[in-house]
C-alpha atoms as one frame of an Amber mdcrd trajectory, in Angstrom:
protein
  -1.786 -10.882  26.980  -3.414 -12.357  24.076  -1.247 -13.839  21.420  -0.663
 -16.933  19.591  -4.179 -17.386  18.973  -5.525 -17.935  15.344  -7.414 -14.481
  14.164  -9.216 -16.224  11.548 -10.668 -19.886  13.320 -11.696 -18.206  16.451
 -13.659 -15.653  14.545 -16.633 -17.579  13.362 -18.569 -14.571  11.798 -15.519
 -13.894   9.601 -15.714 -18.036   8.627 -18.979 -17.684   7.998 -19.039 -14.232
   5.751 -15.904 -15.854   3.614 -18.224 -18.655   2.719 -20.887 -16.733   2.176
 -18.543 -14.805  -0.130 -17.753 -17.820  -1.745 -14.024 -17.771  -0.981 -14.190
 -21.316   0.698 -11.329 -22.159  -1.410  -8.932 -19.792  -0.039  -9.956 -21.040
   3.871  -6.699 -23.118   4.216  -4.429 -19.799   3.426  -6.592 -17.879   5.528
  -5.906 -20.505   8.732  -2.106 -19.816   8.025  -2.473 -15.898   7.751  -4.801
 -16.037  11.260  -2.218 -17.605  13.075   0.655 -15.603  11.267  -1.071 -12.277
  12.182  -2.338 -13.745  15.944   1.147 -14.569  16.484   3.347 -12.998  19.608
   5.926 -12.060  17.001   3.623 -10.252  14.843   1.624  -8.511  17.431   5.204
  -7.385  18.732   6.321  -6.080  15.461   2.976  -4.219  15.153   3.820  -2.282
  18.625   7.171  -1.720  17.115   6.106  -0.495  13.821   4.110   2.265  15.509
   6.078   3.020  18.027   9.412   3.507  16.202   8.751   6.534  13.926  10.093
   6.990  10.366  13.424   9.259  10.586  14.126  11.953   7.847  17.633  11.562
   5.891  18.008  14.693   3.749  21.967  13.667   3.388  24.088  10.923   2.769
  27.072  10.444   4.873  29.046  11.740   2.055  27.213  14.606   1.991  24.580
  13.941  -1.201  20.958  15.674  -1.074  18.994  12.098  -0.595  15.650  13.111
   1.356  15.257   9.052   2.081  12.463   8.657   4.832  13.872   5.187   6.547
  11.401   2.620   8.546  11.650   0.867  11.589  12.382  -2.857  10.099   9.023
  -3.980  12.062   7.179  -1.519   9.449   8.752  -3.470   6.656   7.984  -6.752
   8.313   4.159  -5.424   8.271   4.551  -4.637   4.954   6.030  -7.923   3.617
   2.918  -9.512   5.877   0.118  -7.733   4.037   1.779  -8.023   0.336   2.551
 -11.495   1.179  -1.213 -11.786   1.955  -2.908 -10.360  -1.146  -3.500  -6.961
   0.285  -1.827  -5.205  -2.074  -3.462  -7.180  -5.286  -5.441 -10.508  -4.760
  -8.898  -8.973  -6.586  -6.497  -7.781  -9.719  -4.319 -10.823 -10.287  -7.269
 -13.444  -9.454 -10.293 -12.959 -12.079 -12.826 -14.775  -9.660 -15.759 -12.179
  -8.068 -14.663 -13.857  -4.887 -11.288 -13.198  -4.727 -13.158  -9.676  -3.231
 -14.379 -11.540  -0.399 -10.780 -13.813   0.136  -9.267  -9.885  -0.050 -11.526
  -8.305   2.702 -11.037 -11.473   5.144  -7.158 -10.832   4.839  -7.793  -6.991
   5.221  -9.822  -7.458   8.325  -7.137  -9.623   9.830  -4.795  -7.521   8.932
  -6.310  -4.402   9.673  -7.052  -5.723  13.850  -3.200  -6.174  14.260  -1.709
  -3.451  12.272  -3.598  -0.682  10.649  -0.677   1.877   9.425   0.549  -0.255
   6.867  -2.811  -1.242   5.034  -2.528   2.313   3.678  -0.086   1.963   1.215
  -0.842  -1.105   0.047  -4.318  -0.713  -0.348  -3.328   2.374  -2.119  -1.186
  -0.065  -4.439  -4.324  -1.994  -4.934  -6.447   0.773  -5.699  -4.300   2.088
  -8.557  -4.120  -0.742 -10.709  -7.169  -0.411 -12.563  -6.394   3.519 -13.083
  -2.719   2.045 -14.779  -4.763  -0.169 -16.646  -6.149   2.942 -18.652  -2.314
   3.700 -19.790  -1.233   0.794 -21.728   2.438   1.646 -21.742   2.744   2.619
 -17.777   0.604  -0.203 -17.045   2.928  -2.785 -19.270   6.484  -1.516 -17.254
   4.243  -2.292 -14.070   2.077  -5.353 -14.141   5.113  -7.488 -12.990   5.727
  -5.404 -10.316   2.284  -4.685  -8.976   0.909  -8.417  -9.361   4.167  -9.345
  -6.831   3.526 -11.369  -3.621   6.600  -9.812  -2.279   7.794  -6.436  -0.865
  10.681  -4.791  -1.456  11.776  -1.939   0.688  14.986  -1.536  -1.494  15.812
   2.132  -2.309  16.489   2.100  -6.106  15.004   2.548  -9.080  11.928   1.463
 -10.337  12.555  -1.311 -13.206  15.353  -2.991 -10.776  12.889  -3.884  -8.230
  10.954  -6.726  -7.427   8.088  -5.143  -6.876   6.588  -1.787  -5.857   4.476
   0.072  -3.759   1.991   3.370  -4.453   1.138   6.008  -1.971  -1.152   9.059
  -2.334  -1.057  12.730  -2.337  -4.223  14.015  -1.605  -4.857  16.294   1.214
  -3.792  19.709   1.581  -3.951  21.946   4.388  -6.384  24.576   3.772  -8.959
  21.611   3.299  -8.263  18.337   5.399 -10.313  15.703   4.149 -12.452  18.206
   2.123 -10.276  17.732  -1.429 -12.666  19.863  -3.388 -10.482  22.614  -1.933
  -7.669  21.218  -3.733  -6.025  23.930  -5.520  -2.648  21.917  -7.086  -2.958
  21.615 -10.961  -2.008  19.499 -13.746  -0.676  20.972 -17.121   0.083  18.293
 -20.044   3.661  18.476 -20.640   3.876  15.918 -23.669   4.450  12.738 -23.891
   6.780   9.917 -23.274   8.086   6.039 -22.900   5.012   5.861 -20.462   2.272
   7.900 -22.233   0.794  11.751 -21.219   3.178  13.174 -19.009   1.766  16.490
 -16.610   3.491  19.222 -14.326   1.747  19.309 -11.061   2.286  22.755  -9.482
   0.635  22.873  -5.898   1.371  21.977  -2.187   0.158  18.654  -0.207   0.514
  18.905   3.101   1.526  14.707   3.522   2.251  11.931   1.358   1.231   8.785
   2.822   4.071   7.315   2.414   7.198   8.633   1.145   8.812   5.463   1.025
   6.626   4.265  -1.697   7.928   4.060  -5.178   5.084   6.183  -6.959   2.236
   8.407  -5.635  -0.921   8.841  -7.507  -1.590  12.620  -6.759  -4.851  14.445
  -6.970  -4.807  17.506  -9.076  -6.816  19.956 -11.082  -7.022  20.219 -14.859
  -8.260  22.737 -17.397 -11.137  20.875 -17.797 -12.162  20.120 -14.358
């Protein structure tokens, strides 16, 4: 089997595209993250993550309504891997155009040994500048988004160390096609954290439950 190689110095084209990119000065972290990733213990823990699937708790053993979807601990050390990595942030907390380029060499990497997890943390990348339009959600959050570390702890919001943000997109009568989308948004108000909506509608999957918000796609009256 392959392993304990380095993805990122025996990939020359990648090398080459980073510089090109002008992210030269992020080539000694990307040496360490190609041999983390082209390690036998990663490329283990990336069998393991998608082999093991996530198990359903609706109860707790004392008999409390939880619904808590539990990982395999190889998902979480995925997780950790591409947070640790800038996955989940680099282009947002670094203000240089090439901190685009340093991002997309660590999602490639990533992306060749494990591709399940990339999901929710590019999701957690791709909502920051939509938080960024709600100055109050977006000031409880920055801390938490702009972390380098994962936390997989079950708990509230403002007692973590940082968070995570899945989707809710699809529904079943139209796949991929989301104009079909028929879930709405009604303003409800306002509070602590700005405009507040109820979302009446049905998604057929969140991807993924464990994460600590969702951005979900809705209707309005005005669209």
């Amino acid at each position: 089997d392959l392993k304990d190689y380095n993805v990122y110095t025996s990939d020359p084209a990648l090398r080459r595209a980073v510089a090109r990119g002008g992210a030269q000065w992020r080539d000694a972290e990307l040496v360490r993250q190609g041999a983390e990733y082209g390690a036998a213990a990663t490329l283990q823990a990336a069998e393991d993550a998608n082999h093991f699937e996530p198990e359903l708790h609706t109860h707790s053993r004392t008999g409390e309504r939880i619904d808590q979807v539990k990982f395999h601990p190889a998902w979480h050390t995925m997780m950790a891997m591409a947070r640790r990595n800038g996955i989940a942030n680099l282009p947002f907390v670094d203000a240089r155009p090439s901190a685009w380029s340093a991002y997309g060499a660590s999602l490639y990497m990533h992306s060749q040994i494990e591709s399940g997890s990339a999901c929710p943390t590019i999701m957690t990348k791709a909502c920051i500048p939509l938080l960024r339009l709600k100055a109050p959600l977006y000031a409880a959050t920055a801390p938490l988004l702009a972390s380098m570390e994962h936390d997989a702890d079950d708990v509230p919001l403002l007692q973590k160390r940082s968070m995570t943000v899945g989707m809710g997109m699809t529904e079943k009568q139209g796949g991929s096609d989301v104009r079909t989308n028929t879930t709405r948004a009604v303003a409800h108000g306002s509070g602590a954290w700005g405009e507040e909506f109820l979302l009446t509608g049905h998604k057929w999957f969140f991807s993924a439950p464990m994460c600590d918000g969702h951005l979900v796609l809705a209707r309005t009256d005005e669209r």
